Amino acid sequence: MYEGREEHKERLEDERERKFEKEVREKLERQEELLEEILEDVKPSHTVTGGQIREIGNPMIALKPGNSPVFAVAPLPAGVKTFAAQVAISSANINDVLVLDPTDPTGQKFTVTIDPVATEPITMELTWTYTNTDGSVATVTGTFSEVLDVTGGTMSQVA
């Protein structure tokens, strides 16, 4: 069957358009795959499984009644992202006042104002609880004790 000049031009144009559309579609699909791979690589984990509480800030603030030492939580796994709205903090002494650092959006820093009438030596049992987005709960506890004066020991020179 004979194809006229105009029909031939239209057929070639249609073929070029289909080929172009196919190439664009394939490139877009590959870009989407690459973006998904990148997202998986950079997406932080949001599931806290545990951690450790440590005292931070001014080391001169002793664990004494009425003092306000500062603490921080290092959640696990390393690099997990936390949000203050999902954090609860508590102390075994119900008269201690615990306050999350309002400038910390992660909820990992907090201050404890020790009960002003607590008996010495002070031992604090602190709990940091995190509710993960999936509803599971991670609990991190720490026990901190007042350091009493040293009454003896030995000393040696270190070269």
PDB file of C-alpha atoms in Angstrom:
ATOM      1  CA  MET A   1       0.000   0.000   0.000  1.00  0.00           C
ATOM      2  CA  TYR A   2       1.300   3.390  -0.967  1.00  0.00           C
ATOM      3  CA  GLU A   3       1.712   6.070   1.687  1.00  0.00           C
ATOM      4  CA  GLY A   4       1.392   9.684   0.639  1.00  0.00           C
ATOM      5  CA  ARG A   5       3.910  12.330   1.587  1.00  0.00           C
ATOM      6  CA  GLU A   6       1.690  13.948   4.231  1.00  0.00           C
ATOM      7  CA  GLU A   7       0.726  10.583   5.708  1.00  0.00           C
ATOM      8  CA  HIS A   8       4.419   9.626   5.836  1.00  0.00           C
ATOM      9  CA  LYS A   9       5.287  12.888   7.662  1.00  0.00           C
ATOM     10  CA  GLU A  10       2.460  12.343  10.164  1.00  0.00           C
ATOM     11  CA  ARG A  11       3.529   8.743  10.814  1.00  0.00           C
ATOM     12  CA  LEU A  12       7.164   9.817  11.400  1.00  0.00           C
ATOM     13  CA  GLU A  13       6.022  12.631  13.699  1.00  0.00           C
ATOM     14  CA  ASP A  14       3.808  10.204  15.685  1.00  0.00           C
ATOM     15  CA  GLU A  15       6.717   7.757  16.001  1.00  0.00           C
ATOM     16  CA  ARG A  16       9.054  10.543  17.197  1.00  0.00           C
ATOM     17  CA  GLU A  17       6.477  11.699  19.768  1.00  0.00           C
ATOM     18  CA  ARG A  18       5.924   8.152  21.065  1.00  0.00           C
ATOM     19  CA  LYS A  19       9.695   7.589  21.274  1.00  0.00           C
ATOM     20  CA  PHE A  20      10.181  10.913  23.073  1.00  0.00           C
ATOM     21  CA  GLU A  21       7.331  10.173  25.514  1.00  0.00           C
ATOM     22  CA  LYS A  22       8.775   6.729  26.206  1.00  0.00           C
ATOM     23  CA  GLU A  23      12.241   8.187  26.907  1.00  0.00           C
ATOM     24  CA  VAL A  24      10.808  10.860  29.201  1.00  0.00           C
ATOM     25  CA  ARG A  25       8.692   8.274  31.056  1.00  0.00           C
ATOM     26  CA  GLU A  26      11.735   5.988  31.535  1.00  0.00           C
ATOM     27  CA  LYS A  27      13.874   8.882  32.811  1.00  0.00           C
ATOM     28  CA  LEU A  28      11.160   9.978  35.228  1.00  0.00           C
ATOM     29  CA  GLU A  29      10.760   6.439  36.546  1.00  0.00           C
ATOM     30  CA  ARG A  30      14.540   6.184  37.126  1.00  0.00           C
ATOM     31  CA  GLN A  31      14.580   9.565  38.884  1.00  0.00           C
ATOM     32  CA  GLU A  32      11.733   8.425  41.112  1.00  0.00           C
ATOM     33  CA  GLU A  33      13.677   5.263  41.990  1.00  0.00           C
ATOM     34  CA  LEU A  34      16.782   7.312  42.796  1.00  0.00           C
ATOM     35  CA  LEU A  35      14.797   9.719  44.973  1.00  0.00           C
ATOM     36  CA  GLU A  36      13.297   6.805  46.903  1.00  0.00           C
ATOM     37  CA  GLU A  37      16.791   5.349  47.438  1.00  0.00           C
ATOM     38  CA  ILE A  38      18.083   8.728  48.649  1.00  0.00           C
ATOM     39  CA  LEU A  39      15.111   9.120  50.981  1.00  0.00           C
ATOM     40  CA  GLU A  40      15.782   5.711  52.540  1.00  0.00           C
ATOM     41  CA  ASP A  41      19.440   6.661  53.075  1.00  0.00           C
ATOM     42  CA  VAL A  42      18.727   9.999  54.741  1.00  0.00           C
ATOM     43  CA  LYS A  43      15.475   9.231  56.552  1.00  0.00           C
ATOM     44  CA  PRO A  44      16.247   9.203  60.265  1.00  0.00           C
ATOM     45  CA  SER A  45      14.931   6.453  62.437  1.00  0.00           C
ATOM     46  CA  HIS A  46      12.115   7.640  64.699  1.00  0.00           C
ATOM     47  CA  THR A  47      11.978   4.620  66.970  1.00  0.00           C
ATOM     48  CA  VAL A  48      13.756   5.133  70.277  1.00  0.00           C
ATOM     49  CA  THR A  49      14.758   1.857  71.921  1.00  0.00           C
ATOM     50  CA  GLY A  50      16.651   3.103  74.993  1.00  0.00           C
ATOM     51  CA  GLY A  51      19.435   5.455  75.939  1.00  0.00           C
ATOM     52  CA  GLN A  52      21.455   6.949  78.750  1.00  0.00           C
ATOM     53  CA  ILE A  53      20.942   9.912  81.077  1.00  0.00           C
ATOM     54  CA  ARG A  54      23.957  11.979  82.105  1.00  0.00           C
ATOM     55  CA  GLU A  55      24.466  15.163  84.065  1.00  0.00           C
ATOM     56  CA  ILE A  56      25.591  18.109  81.920  1.00  0.00           C
ATOM     57  CA  GLY A  57      26.109  21.810  82.423  1.00  0.00           C
ATOM     58  CA  ASN A  58      27.929  23.403  85.303  1.00  0.00           C
ATOM     59  CA  PRO A  59      29.859  20.688  87.191  1.00  0.00           C
ATOM     60  CA  MET A  60      29.931  22.931  90.245  1.00  0.00           C
ATOM     61  CA  ILE A  61      26.203  22.440  90.854  1.00  0.00           C
ATOM     62  CA  ALA A  62      26.259  19.754  93.500  1.00  0.00           C
ATOM     63  CA  LEU A  63      23.449  17.275  94.034  1.00  0.00           C
ATOM     64  CA  LYS A  64      22.230  19.086  97.126  1.00  0.00           C
ATOM     65  CA  PRO A  65      18.735  20.071  98.296  1.00  0.00           C
ATOM     66  CA  GLY A  66      17.444  23.119  96.412  1.00  0.00           C
ATOM     67  CA  ASN A  67      20.053  22.942  93.617  1.00  0.00           C
ATOM     68  CA  SER A  68      19.093  22.628  89.953  1.00  0.00           C
ATOM     69  CA  PRO A  69      21.462  20.392  87.986  1.00  0.00           C
ATOM     70  CA  VAL A  70      20.927  19.893  84.248  1.00  0.00           C
ATOM     71  CA  PHE A  71      20.668  16.490  82.566  1.00  0.00           C
ATOM     72  CA  ALA A  72      20.639  15.202  79.003  1.00  0.00           C
ATOM     73  CA  VAL A  73      19.497  11.974  77.420  1.00  0.00           C
ATOM     74  CA  ALA A  74      21.422  10.273  74.639  1.00  0.00           C
ATOM     75  CA  PRO A  75      18.726   8.129  73.008  1.00  0.00           C
ATOM     76  CA  LEU A  76      19.409   4.910  71.141  1.00  0.00           C
ATOM     77  CA  PRO A  77      19.873   4.098  68.357  1.00  0.00           C
ATOM     78  CA  ALA A  78      22.395   6.878  67.723  1.00  0.00           C
ATOM     79  CA  GLY A  79      20.984   9.519  65.416  1.00  0.00           C
ATOM     80  CA  VAL A  80      17.350   8.828  66.219  1.00  0.00           C
ATOM     81  CA  LYS A  81      15.247  11.975  66.002  1.00  0.00           C
ATOM     82  CA  THR A  82      13.097  12.834  69.018  1.00  0.00           C
ATOM     83  CA  PHE A  83      10.421  15.435  69.655  1.00  0.00           C
ATOM     84  CA  ALA A  84       9.794  17.159  72.989  1.00  0.00           C
ATOM     85  CA  ALA A  85       6.030  16.670  72.652  1.00  0.00           C
ATOM     86  CA  GLN A  86       6.554  12.906  72.957  1.00  0.00           C
ATOM     87  CA  VAL A  87       8.722  13.077  76.118  1.00  0.00           C
ATOM     88  CA  ALA A  88       7.778  12.686  79.776  1.00  0.00           C
ATOM     89  CA  ILE A  89      10.258  13.046  82.665  1.00  0.00           C
ATOM     90  CA  SER A  90       9.927  12.023  86.292  1.00  0.00           C
ATOM     91  CA  SER A  91      11.835  11.528  89.521  1.00  0.00           C
ATOM     92  CA  ALA A  92      11.439   8.953  92.253  1.00  0.00           C
ATOM     93  CA  ASN A  93      11.131  11.902  94.660  1.00  0.00           C
ATOM     94  CA  ILE A  94       7.740  13.450  93.878  1.00  0.00           C
ATOM     95  CA  ASN A  95       8.917  16.770  95.406  1.00  0.00           C
ATOM     96  CA  ASP A  96      11.680  17.234  92.814  1.00  0.00           C
ATOM     97  CA  VAL A  97      10.663  19.663  90.070  1.00  0.00           C
ATOM     98  CA  LEU A  98      11.590  18.552  86.546  1.00  0.00           C
ATOM     99  CA  VAL A  99      11.407  20.920  83.576  1.00  0.00           C
ATOM    100  CA  LEU A 100      12.229  20.170  79.948  1.00  0.00           C
ATOM    101  CA  ASP A 101      14.541  22.767  78.403  1.00  0.00           C
ATOM    102  CA  PRO A 102      12.095  24.969  76.432  1.00  0.00           C
ATOM    103  CA  THR A 103      14.808  25.788  73.855  1.00  0.00           C
ATOM    104  CA  ASP A 104      15.401  22.106  73.043  1.00  0.00           C
ATOM    105  CA  PRO A 105      12.865  20.794  70.491  1.00  0.00           C
ATOM    106  CA  THR A 106      14.175  17.232  70.954  1.00  0.00           C
ATOM    107  CA  GLY A 107      13.153  16.977  74.619  1.00  0.00           C
ATOM    108  CA  GLN A 108      16.554  15.525  75.495  1.00  0.00           C
ATOM    109  CA  LYS A 109      17.639  18.229  77.999  1.00  0.00           C
ATOM    110  CA  PHE A 110      15.998  18.937  81.322  1.00  0.00           C
ATOM    111  CA  THR A 111      16.604  20.550  84.699  1.00  0.00           C
ATOM    112  CA  VAL A 112      15.841  18.995  88.068  1.00  0.00           C
ATOM    113  CA  THR A 113      15.295  21.268  91.037  1.00  0.00           C
ATOM    114  CA  ILE A 114      16.051  18.966  93.933  1.00  0.00           C
ATOM    115  CA  ASP A 115      13.528  18.892  96.779  1.00  0.00           C
ATOM    116  CA  PRO A 116      14.727  21.646  99.168  1.00  0.00           C
ATOM    117  CA  VAL A 117      13.939  19.502 102.219  1.00  0.00           C
ATOM    118  CA  ALA A 118      15.410  16.244 100.870  1.00  0.00           C
ATOM    119  CA  THR A 119      17.659  14.371 103.270  1.00  0.00           C
ATOM    120  CA  GLU A 120      21.310  13.953 102.426  1.00  0.00           C
ATOM    121  CA  PRO A 121      23.105  12.212 100.905  1.00  0.00           C
ATOM    122  CA  ILE A 122      20.980  12.773  97.821  1.00  0.00           C
ATOM    123  CA  THR A 123      20.228   9.889  95.493  1.00  0.00           C
ATOM    124  CA  MET A 124      18.073  10.752  92.495  1.00  0.00           C
ATOM    125  CA  GLU A 125      16.315   8.209  90.307  1.00  0.00           C
ATOM    126  CA  LEU A 126      15.316   9.935  87.072  1.00  0.00           C
ATOM    127  CA  THR A 127      13.198   8.534  84.265  1.00  0.00           C
ATOM    128  CA  TRP A 128      12.901   9.841  80.692  1.00  0.00           C
ATOM    129  CA  THR A 129      10.051   8.239  78.762  1.00  0.00           C
ATOM    130  CA  TYR A 130       9.584   8.566  75.009  1.00  0.00           C
ATOM    131  CA  THR A 131       6.441   7.566  73.135  1.00  0.00           C
ATOM    132  CA  ASN A 132       7.396   6.571  69.598  1.00  0.00           C
ATOM    133  CA  THR A 133       5.161   7.425  66.656  1.00  0.00           C
ATOM    134  CA  ASP A 134       4.130   3.755  66.417  1.00  0.00           C
ATOM    135  CA  GLY A 135       2.860   3.900  70.033  1.00  0.00           C
ATOM    136  CA  SER A 136       5.711   1.886  71.562  1.00  0.00           C
ATOM    137  CA  VAL A 137       7.373   3.381  74.627  1.00  0.00           C
ATOM    138  CA  ALA A 138      11.080   3.615  75.439  1.00  0.00           C
ATOM    139  CA  THR A 139      12.153   4.251  79.011  1.00  0.00           C
ATOM    140  CA  VAL A 140      15.571   5.517  80.044  1.00  0.00           C
ATOM    141  CA  THR A 141      16.456   5.604  83.745  1.00  0.00           C
ATOM    142  CA  GLY A 142      19.435   6.932  85.622  1.00  0.00           C
ATOM    143  CA  THR A 143      20.500   7.003  89.253  1.00  0.00           C
ATOM    144  CA  PHE A 144      22.655   9.889  90.481  1.00  0.00           C
ATOM    145  CA  SER A 145      24.185  10.203  93.944  1.00  0.00           C
ATOM    146  CA  GLU A 146      25.688  13.060  95.859  1.00  0.00           C
ATOM    147  CA  VAL A 147      29.457  12.786  96.133  1.00  0.00           C
ATOM    148  CA  LEU A 148      30.493  12.932  99.765  1.00  0.00           C
ATOM    149  CA  ASP A 149      33.820  14.311 100.956  1.00  0.00           C
ATOM    150  CA  VAL A 150      36.761  11.967 100.591  1.00  0.00           C
ATOM    151  CA  THR A 151      38.041  10.957 104.016  1.00  0.00           C
ATOM    152  CA  GLY A 152      41.066   8.884 103.082  1.00  0.00           C
ATOM    153  CA  GLY A 153      43.049   7.242 100.343  1.00  0.00           C
ATOM    154  CA  THR A 154      46.519   7.261  98.867  1.00  0.00           C
ATOM    155  CA  MET A 155      48.300   9.630  96.555  1.00  0.00           C
ATOM    156  CA  SER A 156      51.159   8.982  94.163  1.00  0.00           C
ATOM    157  CA  GLN A 157      53.039  11.095  91.684  1.00  0.00           C
ATOM    158  CA  VAL A 158      52.403  10.376  88.029  1.00  0.00           C
ATOM    159  CA  ALA A 159      55.401  10.877  85.758  1.00  0.00           C
TER     160      ALA A 159
END
